Short mmCIF file of C-alpha atoms in Angstrom, two decimals:
data_model
loop_
_atom_site.label_atom_id
_atom_site.label_comp_id
_atom_site.label_asym_id
_atom_site.label_seq_id
_atom_site.Cartn_x
_atom_site.Cartn_y
_atom_site.Cartn_z
CA UNK A 1 62.36 81.34 76.08
CA UNK A 2 62.98 81.22 79.84
CA UNK A 3 66.01 82.27 81.88
CA UNK A 4 66.98 82.81 85.53
CA UNK A 5 69.21 85.46 87.09
CA UNK A 6 69.74 87.49 90.25
CA UNK A 7 67.39 90.44 90.83
CA UNK A 8 70.17 92.69 92.19
CA UNK A 9 72.53 91.92 89.30
CA UNK A 10 69.79 92.74 86.77
CA UNK A 11 68.66 95.90 88.58
CA UNK A 12 72.23 97.20 88.97
CA UNK A 13 73.07 96.64 85.30
CA UNK A 14 69.79 98.21 84.10
CA UNK A 15 70.37 101.27 86.29
CA UNK A 16 73.87 101.77 84.85
CA UNK A 17 72.70 101.37 81.25
CA UNK A 18 69.66 103.63 81.73
CA UNK A 19 72.02 106.64 81.98
CA UNK A 20 72.60 106.31 78.23
CA UNK A 21 68.91 106.82 77.38
CA UNK A 22 67.78 110.42 76.80
CA UNK A 23 64.62 111.80 78.40
CA UNK A 24 63.36 112.69 74.90
CA UNK A 25 64.26 110.50 71.93
CA UNK A 26 63.75 110.98 68.21
CA UNK A 27 62.92 107.28 67.82
CA UNK A 28 60.44 105.65 70.25
CA UNK A 29 62.48 102.43 70.26
CA UNK A 30 65.37 104.31 71.90
CA UNK A 31 63.21 104.43 75.06
CA UNK A 32 63.86 100.69 75.32
CA UNK A 33 66.51 98.19 76.30
CA UNK A 34 67.54 95.48 73.84
CA UNK A 35 67.73 92.03 75.50
CA UNK A 36 69.76 89.34 73.69
CA UNK A 37 69.90 85.84 75.18
CA UNK A 38 72.57 83.61 73.62
CA UNK A 39 75.02 80.99 74.90
CA UNK A 40 73.91 81.18 78.52
CA UNK A 41 74.44 84.94 78.66
CA UNK A 42 72.14 87.95 78.66
CA UNK A 43 73.43 91.03 76.82
CA UNK A 44 71.51 94.26 77.51
CA UNK A 45 71.95 97.26 75.20
CA UNK A 46 70.95 100.91 75.65
CA UNK A 47 71.34 103.62 73.00
CA UNK A 48 70.68 107.28 72.29
CA UNK A 49 71.70 106.82 68.61
CA UNK A 50 75.18 108.39 69.18
CA UNK A 51 76.22 106.24 72.16
CA UNK A 52 75.55 102.50 72.41
CA UNK A 53 76.38 100.75 75.68
CA UNK A 54 76.20 97.01 76.34
CA UNK A 55 76.40 95.00 79.54
CA UNK A 56 76.63 91.22 79.88
CA UNK A 57 75.26 88.99 82.65
CA UNK A 58 75.78 85.26 83.12
CA UNK A 59 72.49 83.37 83.48
CA UNK A 60 71.91 80.78 86.19
CA UNK A 61 69.83 78.70 83.76
CA UNK A 62 68.46 79.23 80.27
CA UNK A 63 65.96 77.49 77.97
CA UNK A 64 65.94 78.78 74.40
CA UNK A 65 67.53 81.83 72.81
CA UNK A 66 66.27 85.03 71.22
CA UNK A 67 66.19 88.83 71.17
CA UNK A 68 63.51 91.31 72.22
CA UNK A 69 63.05 94.95 73.23
CA UNK A 70 61.42 96.21 76.45
CA UNK A 71 60.58 99.73 77.67
CA UNK A 72 63.30 100.85 80.07
CA UNK A 73 60.92 102.47 82.60
CA UNK A 74 58.75 99.36 82.78
CA UNK A 75 61.54 96.86 83.41
CA UNK A 76 63.40 99.18 85.81
CA UNK A 77 60.27 99.84 87.89
CA UNK A 78 59.59 96.10 87.96
CA UNK A 79 62.94 95.07 89.45
CA UNK A 80 64.49 98.01 91.30
CA UNK A 81 62.43 97.58 94.51
CA UNK A 82 62.98 93.81 94.74
CA UNK A 83 65.37 92.52 97.42
CA UNK A 84 68.08 90.06 96.38
CA UNK A 85 66.39 86.90 95.06
CA UNK A 86 66.29 84.72 91.93
CA UNK A 87 64.11 85.98 89.07
CA UNK A 88 62.53 83.89 86.33
CA UNK A 89 61.95 85.76 83.05
CA UNK A 90 59.72 83.98 80.54
CA UNK A 91 59.58 85.76 77.15
CA UNK A 92 56.91 84.68 74.67
CA UNK A 93 58.16 85.96 71.31
CA UNK A 94 54.94 84.85 69.54
CA UNK A 95 52.57 86.78 71.82
CA UNK A 96 55.20 89.52 72.41
CA UNK A 97 54.84 89.36 76.17
CA UNK A 98 57.22 88.76 79.08
CA UNK A 99 56.45 87.30 82.51
CA UNK A 100 58.75 88.10 85.44
CA UNK A 101 58.27 85.79 88.41
CA UNK A 102 59.76 86.52 91.86
CA UNK A 103 59.28 84.99 95.32
CA UNK A 104 55.92 86.52 96.24
CA UNK A 105 54.46 87.60 92.92
CA UNK A 106 54.87 88.22 89.21
CA UNK A 107 54.75 90.91 86.51
CA UNK A 108 53.54 90.77 82.94
CA UNK A 109 54.13 93.42 80.28
CA UNK A 110 54.50 93.68 76.50
CA UNK A 111 57.76 93.46 74.56
CA UNK A 112 58.71 94.44 71.01
CA UNK A 113 60.70 92.79 68.24
CA UNK A 114 64.42 93.53 68.08
CA UNK A 115 64.63 94.05 64.31
CA UNK A 116 64.22 97.83 64.40
CA UNK A 117 66.68 98.46 67.23
CA UNK A 118 69.62 100.54 65.87
CA UNK A 119 73.01 98.86 65.71
CA UNK A 120 76.32 100.61 66.47
CA UNK A 121 78.55 101.25 63.46
CA UNK A 122 81.83 99.33 63.85
CA UNK A 123 85.09 101.28 63.81
CA UNK A 124 87.16 100.96 60.62
CA UNK A 125 89.81 98.28 60.07
CA UNK A 126 92.66 100.82 60.34
CA UNK A 127 91.59 101.87 63.85
CA UNK A 128 94.17 102.71 66.52
CA UNK A 129 94.14 100.62 69.72
CA UNK A 130 94.99 101.74 73.26
CA UNK A 131 95.07 99.33 76.21
CA UNK A 132 95.22 100.76 79.73
CA UNK A 133 94.19 99.91 83.26
CA UNK A 134 90.57 100.65 84.18
CA UNK A 135 91.50 102.59 87.32
CA UNK A 136 93.93 104.86 85.44
CA UNK A 137 91.29 105.70 82.81
CA UNK A 138 88.63 106.24 85.47
CA UNK A 139 90.91 108.53 87.52
CA UNK A 140 91.93 110.54 84.43
CA UNK A 141 88.29 111.06 83.39
CA UNK A 142 87.23 111.98 86.94
CA UNK A 143 90.01 114.57 87.16
CA UNK A 144 89.26 116.01 83.70
CA UNK A 145 85.49 116.19 83.24
CA UNK A 146 84.93 119.26 85.43
CA UNK A 147 87.24 121.31 83.17
CA UNK A 148 85.37 120.62 79.90
CA UNK A 149 83.57 123.54 78.26
CA UNK A 150 80.02 124.17 77.05
CA UNK A 151 80.91 126.06 73.89
CA UNK A 152 78.69 125.83 70.79
CA UNK A 153 81.27 127.67 68.66
CA UNK A 154 84.18 125.37 69.57
CA UNK A 155 82.67 121.89 70.07
CA UNK A 156 86.09 120.22 70.48
CA UNK A 157 86.42 122.02 73.83
CA UNK A 158 83.29 120.23 75.08
CA UNK A 159 85.03 116.85 75.32
CA UNK A 160 88.06 115.12 76.80
CA UNK A 161 91.08 115.05 74.48
CA UNK A 162 93.21 111.88 74.27
CA UNK A 163 96.64 112.53 72.75
CA UNK A 164 98.74 109.39 72.20
CA UNK A 165 102.43 110.20 71.65
CA UNK A 166 105.89 108.63 71.81
CA UNK A 167 106.43 109.65 75.43
CA UNK A 168 102.99 108.70 76.77
CA UNK A 169 99.21 109.15 76.65
CA UNK A 170 98.00 112.66 77.55
CA UNK A 171 94.39 113.20 78.67
CA UNK A 172 93.38 116.87 78.53
CA UNK A 173 90.32 119.01 79.22
CA UNK A 174 89.98 122.79 79.18
CA UNK A 175 87.29 125.49 79.01
CA UNK A 176 89.75 128.32 78.38
CA UNK A 177 89.80 129.41 82.05
CA UNK A 178 91.07 126.20 83.60
CA UNK A 179 92.95 123.22 82.18
CA UNK A 180 93.70 119.67 83.31
CA UNK A 181 96.53 117.60 81.82
CA UNK A 182 97.03 113.96 82.83
CA UNK A 183 100.12 112.18 81.46
CA UNK A 184 100.33 108.38 81.64
CA UNK A 185 103.91 107.38 80.77
CA UNK A 186 103.27 103.62 80.59
CA UNK A 187 101.20 103.93 77.37
CA UNK A 188 103.21 104.98 74.32
CA UNK A 189 103.03 104.78 70.54
CA UNK A 190 105.53 105.43 67.76
CA UNK A 191 102.63 106.62 65.58
CA UNK A 192 100.89 109.67 67.11
CA UNK A 193 97.09 109.49 67.26
CA UNK A 194 94.37 111.47 69.02
CA UNK A 195 90.62 111.78 69.52
CA UNK A 196 88.11 113.92 71.43
CA UNK A 197 85.68 111.92 73.58
CA UNK A 198 82.35 113.74 74.17
CA UNK A 199 81.30 114.52 77.72
CA UNK A 200 78.40 112.05 77.91
CA UNK A 201 80.32 108.85 77.04
CA UNK A 202 83.20 110.08 79.22
CA UNK A 203 80.81 110.41 82.18
CA UNK A 204 79.29 107.00 81.45
CA UNK A 205 82.73 105.39 81.43
CA UNK A 206 83.77 107.14 84.64
CA UNK A 207 80.73 105.70 86.43
CA UNK A 208 80.94 102.16 85.04
CA UNK A 209 84.68 101.41 85.19
CA UNK A 210 85.76 99.21 88.08
CA UNK A 211 88.46 100.35 90.50
CA UNK A 212 89.41 96.71 91.08
CA UNK A 213 91.75 96.58 88.10
CA UNK A 214 91.38 94.93 84.75
CA UNK A 215 92.20 96.40 81.36
CA UNK A 216 90.22 98.69 79.08
CA UNK A 217 90.74 98.46 75.32
CA UNK A 218 89.92 101.53 73.19
CA UNK A 219 89.62 101.17 69.39
CA UNK A 220 89.16 104.49 67.60
CA UNK A 221 89.27 106.03 64.14
CA UNK A 222 88.47 109.56 62.95
CA UNK A 223 84.74 109.36 63.63
CA UNK A 224 83.97 106.77 66.30
CA UNK A 225 85.40 104.77 69.18
CA UNK A 226 84.64 101.48 70.87
CA UNK A 227 85.66 100.97 74.49
CA UNK A 228 85.70 97.40 75.87
CA UNK A 229 85.84 96.81 79.63
CA UNK A 230 85.21 93.95 82.05
CA UNK A 231 81.42 94.22 82.21
CA UNK A 232 80.60 95.28 78.65
CA UNK A 233 81.46 97.85 76.00
CA UNK A 234 80.58 101.33 74.82
CA UNK A 235 80.50 102.53 71.21
CA UNK A 236 80.25 106.27 70.62
CA UNK A 237 80.62 108.98 68.02
CA UNK A 238 83.63 111.26 68.52
CA UNK A 239 83.83 115.06 68.27
CA UNK A 240 85.51 115.92 64.99
CA UNK A 241 87.92 118.83 64.74
CA UNK A 242 91.44 119.92 65.76
CA UNK A 243 92.04 120.37 69.47
CA UNK A 244 93.99 123.55 70.42
CA UNK A 245 97.68 123.30 71.35
CA UNK A 246 97.26 122.82 75.10
CA UNK A 247 101.03 122.93 75.79
CA UNK A 248 101.25 126.51 74.52
CA UNK A 249 99.16 127.86 77.43
CA UNK A 250 101.10 126.06 80.18
CA UNK A 251 103.84 128.33 81.63
CA UNK A 252 107.24 126.70 81.34
CA UNK A 253 108.76 128.50 84.32
CA UNK A 254 106.69 129.72 87.27
CA UNK A 255 109.52 130.38 89.76
CA UNK A 256 107.50 131.04 92.94
CA UNK A 257 106.32 127.83 94.62
CA UNK A 258 103.69 127.70 97.34
CA UNK A 259 103.22 124.34 99.15
CA UNK A 260 100.05 124.02 101.21
CA UNK A 261 97.81 121.38 102.79
CA UNK A 262 95.03 120.72 100.27
CA UNK A 263 92.20 120.15 102.76
CA UNK A 264 93.13 123.24 104.80
CA UNK A 265 92.98 125.38 101.64
CA UNK A 266 89.64 123.83 100.61
CA UNK A 267 88.18 124.59 104.04
CA UNK A 268 89.38 128.21 103.99
CA UNK A 269 88.05 128.78 100.45
CA UNK A 270 84.64 127.40 101.41
CA UNK A 271 84.46 129.79 104.34
CA UNK A 272 85.44 132.97 102.46
CA UNK A 273 83.75 132.27 99.08
CA UNK A 274 80.18 133.11 100.25
CA UNK A 275 81.39 136.67 100.92
CA UNK A 276 82.76 137.21 97.40
CA UNK A 277 80.78 138.83 94.58
CA UNK A 278 78.28 136.37 93.07
CA UNK A 279 79.14 137.50 89.56
CA UNK A 280 82.95 137.27 89.72
CA UNK A 281 83.59 134.93 92.71
CA UNK A 282 86.97 136.66 92.93
CA UNK A 283 89.27 135.57 95.78
CA UNK A 284 92.49 137.51 96.38
CA UNK A 285 95.46 135.26 97.22
CA UNK A 286 98.19 137.23 99.03
CA UNK A 287 101.29 135.10 99.64
CA UNK A 288 104.22 136.02 101.85
CA UNK A 289 106.83 134.04 103.80
CA UNK A 290 105.02 131.08 105.41
CA UNK A 291 101.53 132.57 105.05
CA UNK A 292 98.67 132.64 102.53
CA UNK A 293 95.97 135.25 103.12
CA UNK A 294 92.61 134.78 101.35
CA UNK A 295 90.38 137.83 100.86
CA UNK A 296 86.84 137.99 99.49
CA UNK A 297 84.69 141.11 99.14
CA UNK A 298 81.30 142.04 97.72
CA UNK A 299 81.08 145.83 97.49
CA UNK A 300 77.39 145.79 96.48
CA UNK A 301 76.32 144.08 99.72
CA UNK A 302 79.12 145.44 101.94
CA UNK A 303 80.35 141.95 102.90
CA UNK A 304 83.92 140.74 103.20
CA UNK A 305 85.93 137.85 104.63
CA UNK A 306 89.59 137.19 105.34
CA UNK A 307 91.41 134.05 106.48
CA UNK A 308 95.05 133.09 106.91
CA UNK A 309 96.44 129.64 106.11
CA UNK A 310 100.00 128.54 106.90
CA UNK A 311 102.07 127.38 103.95
CA UNK A 312 105.62 126.97 102.68
CA UNK A 313 106.65 129.94 100.54
CA UNK A 314 110.02 131.62 100.16
CA UNK A 315 109.45 133.96 97.21
CA UNK A 316 108.63 137.66 97.04
CA UNK A 317 105.24 138.75 98.51
CA UNK A 318 102.57 138.71 95.80
CA UNK A 319 98.83 139.22 95.35
CA UNK A 320 96.96 137.36 92.61
CA UNK A 321 93.24 136.88 91.96
CA UNK A 322 91.52 133.55 91.18
CA UNK A 323 87.92 132.51 90.70
CA UNK A 324 87.07 130.77 93.96
CA UNK A 325 84.72 128.11 92.55
CA UNK A 326 87.26 127.13 89.86
CA UNK A 327 90.03 126.80 92.45
CA UNK A 328 87.75 124.62 94.59
CA UNK A 329 86.95 122.41 91.60
CA UNK A 330 90.66 121.89 90.96
CA UNK A 331 91.50 121.10 94.59
CA UNK A 332 88.53 118.73 94.97
CA UNK A 333 89.65 116.74 91.92
CA UNK A 334 93.10 116.05 93.34
CA UNK A 335 93.65 113.25 95.86
CA UNK A 336 97.00 114.27 97.42
CA UNK A 337 97.66 115.65 100.91
CA UNK A 338 99.72 118.68 99.80
CA UNK A 339 99.47 120.73 96.61
CA UNK A 340 102.12 122.93 95.02
CA UNK A 341 100.89 126.18 93.46
CA UNK A 342 103.43 127.58 91.01
CA UNK A 343 103.19 131.33 90.35
CA UNK A 344 105.09 133.88 88.27
CA UNK A 345 103.24 137.20 88.47
CA UNK A 346 99.60 138.38 88.89
CA UNK A 347 98.99 138.34 85.12
CA UNK A 348 100.17 134.79 84.39
CA UNK A 349 98.36 131.49 84.93
CA UNK A 350 98.84 129.58 88.15
CA UNK A 351 99.90 125.93 87.87
CA UNK A 352 98.73 123.44 90.51
CA UNK A 353 100.37 120.01 90.87
CA UNK A 354 100.17 117.31 93.56
CA UNK A 355 102.88 117.30 96.21
CA UNK A 356 103.62 113.69 95.20
CA UNK A 357 102.77 112.50 91.68
CA UNK A 358 101.18 109.04 91.20
CA UNK A 359 103.49 106.34 89.84
CA UNK A 360 104.08 106.62 86.06
CA UNK A 361 101.83 109.69 85.88
CA UNK A 362 102.15 113.45 85.76
CA UNK A 363 99.13 115.51 86.80
CA UNK A 364 98.97 119.24 86.14
CA UNK A 365 96.09 121.68 86.54
CA UNK A 366 96.09 125.30 85.42
CA UNK A 367 93.90 128.26 86.37
CA UNK A 368 93.86 131.66 84.70
CA UNK A 369 94.15 134.71 87.00
CA UNK A 370 91.53 137.42 87.44
CA UNK A 371 92.23 141.15 87.42
CA UNK A 372 92.62 142.75 90.87
CA UNK A 373 91.32 146.29 91.30
CA UNK A 374 94.03 147.73 93.52
#
């Protein structure tokens, strides 16, 4: 069996798929890629037993068909340093060897049979289907992943929650201290459905989805999901369990609104945060008419910092404490010029929204306050 393809196309696809493979696997065959050559196409599969990701490449020419397995380190090391050029791969399924020929040389290494490679379990026939644009899914995952938890006692908090309702699709992540809620109004369903996508497949999807458009189709049931996109598909096991009522923690009326330039606030936070306590990272936000004052202090090392940032604010003067690193995470995962910080009092959560919402979307981020020792 012999086939030709571009070295860069192969290297790029292998690099993407290699993120699925764990550094330590229970089954030795999971250290390998599955190559399937059929109908003038090469399909490459990587798996860690819970997540199975496939990518498809069109072949320039092909003689014969078949399947084989190759160690992922070996094939990656063979092609990643090659400049763009045509490759000839000649797989001998009788001798279980493959020969890779490029412009100035060749490689030869062993392959394995494909029979033992684990197959992804298909989702059930009564699965729910969601179709959405690749860029919207990618943006929602990018905005949400930083807010997921690492909680062994509540595993549902460790993933990204998809809540399909009559008024839209809501994508949520929270670790109990911060929360992200993305609403996409263009995707609706008369029959409510939901699932919790684990962090690893969510990260894989975020990195592989194209910003150039195209649709993503998600089929899911109670236990597993299959996500189909332009360059392949991903099958994964879902986190089972009931996600907490995220709407109950979002304040319905924070009357004091602070509008501020996002990049100016990020810059000020980066300058004062090194002077805050390492353990708490507490930053005091003092807002008054037209001015936000940031204060950081570390009593143990006798360090402190203060910086003023101009803003739009017409409410009563107020001081409220936030964890500086969490606030930076929130601001860095928004793409707008101005942000609106909605406050009520020093004991209630602050709500952060973009100055201008994207079309057909509603983005909201929430951060819990920290106690100020006045």
